[in-house]
XYZ file of C-alpha atoms in Angstrom:
450
model
C 0.000 0.000 0.000
C 1.459 3.377 -1.028
C 1.675 6.212 1.496
C 1.578 9.889 0.669
C 4.046 12.355 2.143
C 1.235 13.529 4.413
C 0.620 9.968 5.646
C 4.339 9.460 6.249
C 4.601 12.627 8.296
C 1.701 11.655 10.483
C 3.011 8.186 11.162
C 6.628 9.198 11.701
C 5.808 11.955 14.163
C 3.692 9.606 16.231
C 6.442 7.040 16.490
C 8.914 9.697 17.571
C 6.602 11.097 20.223
C 5.114 7.962 21.703
C 7.553 5.235 20.832
C 4.662 3.314 19.272
C 2.779 3.537 16.012
C -0.623 3.695 17.664
C -0.780 7.368 18.612
C -1.412 9.987 15.963
C -2.179 13.514 17.117
C -3.283 16.834 15.744
C -1.194 19.041 13.481
C -2.871 22.079 14.972
C -1.843 24.203 17.912
C -2.857 24.094 21.535
C -6.457 25.136 22.128
C -6.788 28.705 23.394
C -10.317 28.797 24.742
C -10.361 26.786 27.947
C -12.893 29.142 29.443
C -15.342 28.712 26.560
C -18.636 27.078 27.440
C -20.180 24.368 25.290
C -23.928 24.769 25.594
C -24.628 23.813 21.956
C -22.905 20.455 22.172
C -23.262 17.260 20.142
C -21.186 14.107 19.866
C -21.180 11.089 17.578
C -19.622 7.828 18.751
C -18.828 5.149 16.173
C -18.572 1.585 17.498
C -16.875 -0.443 14.754
C -17.291 -4.236 14.897
C -14.241 -5.509 13.038
C -14.491 -8.794 11.147
C -18.040 -8.600 9.817
C -20.846 -9.059 12.342
C -23.468 -11.692 11.510
C -26.492 -9.441 11.914
C -28.824 -12.321 11.032
C -28.493 -13.369 14.675
C -28.507 -9.862 16.076
C -32.228 -9.609 15.380
C -34.561 -12.477 14.401
C -38.242 -12.462 13.297
C -40.464 -14.195 15.853
C -43.671 -14.833 13.910
C -44.296 -18.560 13.558
C -43.761 -18.772 9.799
C -40.751 -16.456 9.690
C -39.022 -18.102 12.624
C -39.635 -21.570 11.151
C -37.961 -20.483 7.908
C -35.088 -18.908 9.854
C -34.621 -22.084 11.894
C -34.641 -24.328 8.836
C -32.107 -22.292 6.820
C -29.798 -21.247 9.659
C -29.701 -24.837 10.967
C -26.722 -25.079 13.374
C -26.638 -21.278 13.682
C -30.324 -20.900 14.650
C -30.919 -19.386 18.077
C -33.697 -21.022 20.147
C -36.876 -19.022 19.826
C -37.518 -19.099 23.568
C -34.145 -17.458 24.272
C -34.635 -14.433 22.030
C -35.425 -11.074 23.670
C -38.719 -9.811 22.202
C -39.309 -6.295 20.885
C -42.119 -4.871 18.777
C -40.968 -2.161 16.342
C -43.499 0.658 16.422
C -44.007 0.884 12.658
C -44.280 -2.874 12.071
C -46.466 -4.145 14.893
C -44.945 -7.629 14.803
C -42.413 -9.150 17.156
C -38.713 -9.630 16.555
C -36.156 -10.944 19.006
C -32.714 -9.616 19.901
C -29.858 -12.021 20.548
C -30.037 -13.369 24.132
C -26.911 -11.414 25.127
C -28.406 -8.088 24.022
C -30.491 -7.396 27.141
C -29.225 -3.835 27.601
C -29.987 -3.018 23.966
C -33.448 -4.568 24.308
C -34.078 -2.288 27.297
C -32.853 0.765 25.380
C -35.029 -0.177 22.401
C -38.205 -0.661 24.436
C -37.453 2.572 26.305
C -37.287 4.504 23.029
C -33.552 5.202 23.208
C -32.320 2.789 20.508
C -33.317 2.072 16.930
C -32.305 -0.530 14.365
C -31.424 0.347 10.778
C -32.154 -2.723 8.669
C -30.132 -4.023 5.729
C -27.705 -1.127 5.326
C -24.429 -1.374 3.455
C -22.105 -0.028 0.804
C -24.177 0.924 -2.244
C -23.098 3.015 -5.207
C -26.724 3.297 -6.300
C -29.959 1.336 -5.692
C -29.357 -2.246 -6.816
C -31.705 -5.155 -7.472
C -31.024 -8.865 -7.501
C -31.513 -8.945 -11.280
C -29.085 -6.053 -11.753
C -26.475 -7.878 -9.704
C -26.896 -11.270 -11.341
C -26.999 -9.871 -14.867
C -23.778 -7.936 -14.312
C -25.564 -4.605 -14.723
C -25.011 -3.367 -11.178
C -22.333 -0.832 -10.287
C -21.024 -2.372 -7.095
C -18.340 -1.414 -4.552
C -14.797 -2.422 -5.416
C -13.748 -5.838 -4.062
C -17.108 -6.577 -2.504
C -16.934 -9.115 0.399
C -13.254 -8.297 1.120
C -12.477 -7.375 4.753
C -9.853 -4.736 4.025
C -11.808 -3.064 1.241
C -15.161 -3.085 3.006
C -13.708 -1.794 6.280
C -12.115 1.027 4.312
C -15.290 1.774 2.371
C -17.513 1.782 5.450
C -15.155 4.362 6.941
C -14.637 6.514 3.832
C -17.886 6.130 1.834
C -15.603 5.998 -1.212
C -16.651 2.792 -2.920
C -14.983 2.731 -6.341
C -11.536 4.199 -5.694
C -9.100 5.244 -3.018
C -9.485 8.002 -0.444
C -7.135 9.650 2.025
C -10.019 10.884 4.205
C -12.907 9.342 6.101
C -16.464 10.559 6.454
C -15.961 11.549 10.100
C -12.959 13.667 9.135
C -14.842 15.299 6.274
C -17.754 16.003 8.621
C -15.332 17.748 10.980
C -13.904 19.707 8.025
C -17.347 20.939 7.084
C -18.167 22.211 10.582
C -14.825 23.832 11.433
C -15.972 27.325 10.521
C -19.200 27.045 12.509
C -17.748 25.465 15.641
C -14.220 26.775 15.951
C -11.853 25.123 18.379
C -8.161 24.444 18.140
C -8.602 21.187 20.038
C -9.277 18.327 17.592
C -12.900 17.454 16.885
C -12.229 13.772 16.156
C -10.691 11.308 18.601
C -10.001 7.610 18.045
C -9.384 5.367 21.054
C -8.927 2.362 18.763
C -5.728 3.225 16.948
C -5.108 4.840 13.581
C -7.902 4.600 11.019
C -9.058 6.353 7.864
C -12.513 7.157 9.315
C -11.076 10.014 11.373
C -8.887 11.673 8.744
C -9.977 14.990 7.271
C -8.580 17.356 4.680
C -8.190 20.381 6.960
C -9.037 18.828 10.321
C -6.738 16.361 11.998
C -7.644 13.822 14.676
C -6.165 12.502 17.864
C -5.677 8.775 17.302
C -4.452 6.517 20.078
C -4.784 2.943 21.223
C -6.368 3.480 24.604
C -5.406 6.514 26.669
C -5.078 9.594 24.409
C -2.676 11.189 26.900
C -0.190 8.312 26.558
C 2.403 10.598 24.953
C 3.051 11.897 28.463
C 3.593 8.486 30.029
C 6.963 8.257 31.706
C 6.969 11.938 32.718
C 5.661 12.134 36.279
C 6.323 15.810 36.904
C 9.493 15.415 38.961
C 12.510 17.636 38.386
C 14.407 15.094 36.317
C 11.334 14.268 34.237
C 10.616 17.931 33.575
C 14.220 18.419 32.490
C 13.995 15.510 30.068
C 10.682 16.720 28.661
C 11.987 20.270 28.254
C 15.093 18.952 26.510
C 12.936 16.939 24.144
C 10.747 19.977 23.416
C 13.850 22.040 22.709
C 15.039 19.470 20.203
C 11.743 19.857 18.375
C 12.353 23.597 17.937
C 15.674 23.224 16.115
C 15.627 24.543 12.575
C 17.184 21.692 10.595
C 16.597 23.313 7.229
C 14.884 20.112 6.113
C 11.171 20.611 5.506
C 10.313 16.943 6.086
C 11.955 16.855 9.523
C 10.615 20.285 10.439
C 7.070 19.264 9.559
C 7.379 16.117 11.632
C 8.720 18.148 14.567
C 5.800 20.574 14.315
C 3.323 17.708 14.332
C 4.951 16.126 17.372
C 5.018 19.461 19.209
C 1.293 19.913 18.700
C 0.661 16.296 19.672
C 2.350 16.895 23.007
C 0.379 20.113 23.517
C -2.909 18.314 22.803
C -1.947 15.549 25.192
C -1.158 18.112 27.916
C -4.435 19.933 27.291
C -6.466 16.756 27.513
C -4.584 15.464 30.556
C -5.142 18.760 32.406
C -8.855 18.698 31.563
C -9.298 15.028 32.523
C -7.692 15.692 35.899
C -10.907 17.571 36.716
C -13.266 14.912 35.339
C -16.029 13.806 37.723
C -16.331 10.267 39.021
C -19.188 8.315 37.491
C -21.939 6.596 39.411
C -22.454 4.496 36.277
C -20.444 1.287 36.386
C -18.863 0.329 33.067
C -18.189 -3.323 32.224
C -14.593 -4.481 32.509
C -14.006 -5.117 28.821
C -11.982 -3.490 26.081
C -15.048 -1.793 24.616
C -16.325 -0.864 28.063
C -13.014 0.841 28.856
C -13.014 2.732 25.556
C -16.556 4.008 26.045
C -15.793 4.968 29.636
C -12.881 7.067 28.353
C -15.183 8.670 25.769
C -17.629 9.562 28.551
C -14.793 11.104 30.585
C -13.700 13.251 27.645
C -17.296 14.359 27.061
C -17.516 15.339 30.730
C -14.706 17.906 30.254
C -16.009 19.332 26.976
C -16.341 22.834 28.459
C -12.716 22.797 29.647
C -11.668 21.748 26.140
C -13.752 24.553 24.642
C -15.352 22.256 22.090
C -18.928 21.972 20.849
C -18.722 19.102 18.370
C -16.909 15.801 18.898
C -16.690 12.527 16.981
C -15.237 9.425 18.619
C -14.142 6.084 17.193
C -14.004 2.934 19.316
C -13.943 -0.700 18.259
C -14.372 -4.334 19.156
C -12.871 -7.147 17.066
C -13.429 -10.855 16.558
C -16.522 -10.884 14.348
C -14.974 -12.896 11.491
C -16.859 -16.022 12.556
C -16.060 -18.652 9.945
C -16.292 -21.330 12.649
C -17.875 -21.872 16.087
C -19.936 -18.741 15.603
C -22.503 -19.238 18.367
C -20.089 -19.118 21.330
C -18.077 -16.362 19.646
C -21.138 -14.142 19.227
C -22.260 -14.905 22.774
C -18.976 -13.454 23.988
C -18.962 -10.486 21.597
C -22.568 -9.436 22.153
C -21.986 -10.017 25.852
C -19.443 -7.192 25.629
C -21.249 -4.939 23.135
C -24.653 -4.676 24.809
C -23.538 -3.891 28.412
C -21.014 -1.360 27.113
C -23.675 0.470 25.082
C -26.057 0.357 28.036
C -23.477 1.780 30.438
C -22.451 4.467 27.967
C -26.031 5.655 27.512
C -26.482 5.717 31.293
C -23.303 7.792 31.649
C -24.524 10.347 29.102
C -27.744 10.638 31.092
C -25.723 11.085 34.254
C -23.780 13.901 32.566
C -26.971 15.568 31.349
C -26.067 15.105 27.663
C -28.228 12.093 26.803
C -30.000 14.010 24.025
C -26.716 15.393 22.678
C -24.747 12.148 22.226
C -25.500 9.462 19.637
C -23.676 6.133 19.417
C -23.936 3.983 16.309
C -22.464 0.747 14.993
C -20.558 -0.065 11.813
C -18.975 -3.308 10.586
C -17.257 -4.635 7.467
C -20.444 -6.374 6.299
C -22.893 -8.987 7.553
C -22.509 -12.708 6.930
C -24.276 -15.362 4.883
C -27.664 -16.526 6.110
C -26.680 -20.039 5.064
C -24.106 -21.576 7.440
C -20.740 -22.777 6.230
C -19.379 -26.267 6.955
C -17.655 -25.231 10.213
C -20.632 -23.976 12.221
C -19.891 -20.461 11.053
C -20.778 -18.166 8.162
C -19.076 -16.453 5.248
C -18.662 -12.815 4.177
C -21.835 -11.148 2.944
C -23.137 -7.615 2.333
C -26.154 -5.797 3.840
C -26.287 -5.686 7.634
C -28.384 -4.352 10.510
C -26.993 -1.594 12.713
C -27.855 -0.021 16.053
C -28.243 3.664 16.867
C -28.410 4.655 20.544
C -29.092 8.006 22.201
C -31.680 10.362 23.581
C -32.137 12.107 20.228
C -32.825 8.817 18.428
C -36.407 8.076 17.386
C -36.120 4.775 19.183
C -38.271 1.708 19.555
C -38.501 1.186 15.813
C -36.829 -0.281 12.727
C -35.803 1.934 9.815
C -35.067 0.870 6.262
C -36.425 -2.365 4.810
C -35.889 -5.708 6.511
C -34.726 -8.270 3.928
C -36.724 -11.262 2.806
C -34.930 -14.098 4.605
C -35.033 -16.610 1.766
C -32.154 -18.185 -0.157
C -32.515 -17.094 -3.768
C -35.131 -14.562 -2.693
C -35.501 -10.987 -3.950
C -32.782 -9.630 -1.648
C -30.246 -12.453 -2.055
C -27.294 -11.577 -4.273
C -25.694 -15.015 -4.554
C -28.114 -17.703 -3.365
C -26.409 -18.075 0.027
C -28.172 -15.289 1.880
C -26.004 -12.308 1.025
C -28.562 -9.533 1.309
C -28.309 -6.679 -1.194
C -28.545 -3.516 0.932
C -31.724 -1.482 0.609
C -30.343 1.473 2.572
C -26.935 2.858 1.655
C -24.057 3.694 3.953
C -24.270 7.225 2.528
C -27.872 7.597 3.729
C -26.963 6.185 7.147
C -24.013 8.527 7.587
C -25.871 11.504 6.121
C -28.668 11.088 8.660
C -26.126 11.232 11.490
C -24.150 14.107 9.952
C -27.326 16.124 9.327
C -28.326 15.794 12.982
C -24.747 16.693 13.946
C -25.048 20.036 12.167
C -24.084 19.523 8.525
C -26.490 21.308 6.209
C -28.437 19.121 3.789
C -26.871 20.876 0.800
C -23.391 20.004 2.096
C -24.010 16.284 2.638
C -22.999 15.178 -0.905
C -19.533 16.661 -0.377
C -19.081 14.177 2.480
C -21.007 11.233 1.020
C -20.166 11.021 -2.691
C -22.875 8.505 -3.635
C -25.730 10.289 -1.873
C -27.072 11.956 -5.026
C -27.913 8.500 -6.413
C -30.636 7.980 -3.780
C -34.044 9.633 -3.682
C -34.037 10.233 0.061
C -30.722 11.570 1.410
C -31.619 10.791 5.034
C -33.492 7.951 6.681
C -35.303 9.671 9.555
C -34.183 7.835 12.677
C -32.896 11.026 14.344
C -35.129 13.538 16.115
């Protein structure tokens, strides 16, 4: 994979500052508005499920005929009907069941604080089964490939390469309206394309975003070492590449200091987060949100992740474990936003590479597929309902691309992201500059946000 000079600078400065490749920080200067209040505040939190979540077992139809068909086709992957957690989407009036490990999400859904977007995925334009099978469909590049579909879900660029993601471009678009020299976008799950903008630049770290300061405890010797390092960064080498890298590292350290100082004043939560990787990430997001006024920031986008969803074998126990982490973490995070008084201002949503085949493979697992179901959680969500069109769960049916239960999406990633970005503050007229395929769809937004 080729890297641009810009990519090289970002990666090299992070390695110099942190000693690891996982921390990538802002090119911009230290924020200068610590006293600024943030009354008009909104945050988006992307929870990426790496590997391709089998959404066919996230939510299951419970009517007698539909469940019987599900049970027959899914065979070894079928969840017992009695174990499913029932919900009744407001617009459908029939029961579906969440996976047994999704109790917190079931509670959020029935309480009107979570919605499900059905059969969403990467679409260049509306596509039918006949279009796909006759070779007339314009489809995303390298469909069903992990690397390509992860990249496309994060960039919304489906037929070529991109150096920016749709979160970064959203931040670009709002910079003039919500000015802050502290970065809008923060990843707690390492470096990713989702967060990269053209003019905005994210903080990207694996875990604690203040990790650049680890090893400096404030003692005299540590301060001397840190000051010496900072002085080295000010040397004029006469080499633009090295000078640019030094500038990036300097600003990274300043951002880390700013965030560390703000987090030192963060309140303790009554909400108890689960002791899991995702739980820890979302707890850190909640802490950063709690000091938004000290950071002088009114719009924030966060990226967190959970891996392990590439379930080619022994899928049932794997999903039990994964959903057993996902649901409690989302439940705790929503509770924390309520505790902070920002429940209506923070929206969490899921993404994944793709869903998986409805038909099992030979190893009690499933293969790579296409359209998937995703969750949206928050006080501003029009919850308790499904949005989009639930696929016909039949092999060779009208939504099946290949005969193995690879559902052709009926809602595009662009529409999904545009709905979130529009709520976040992006004007409708500006959405196509972030989501390049949006003009190919009649309705630019889906309507699950209040």
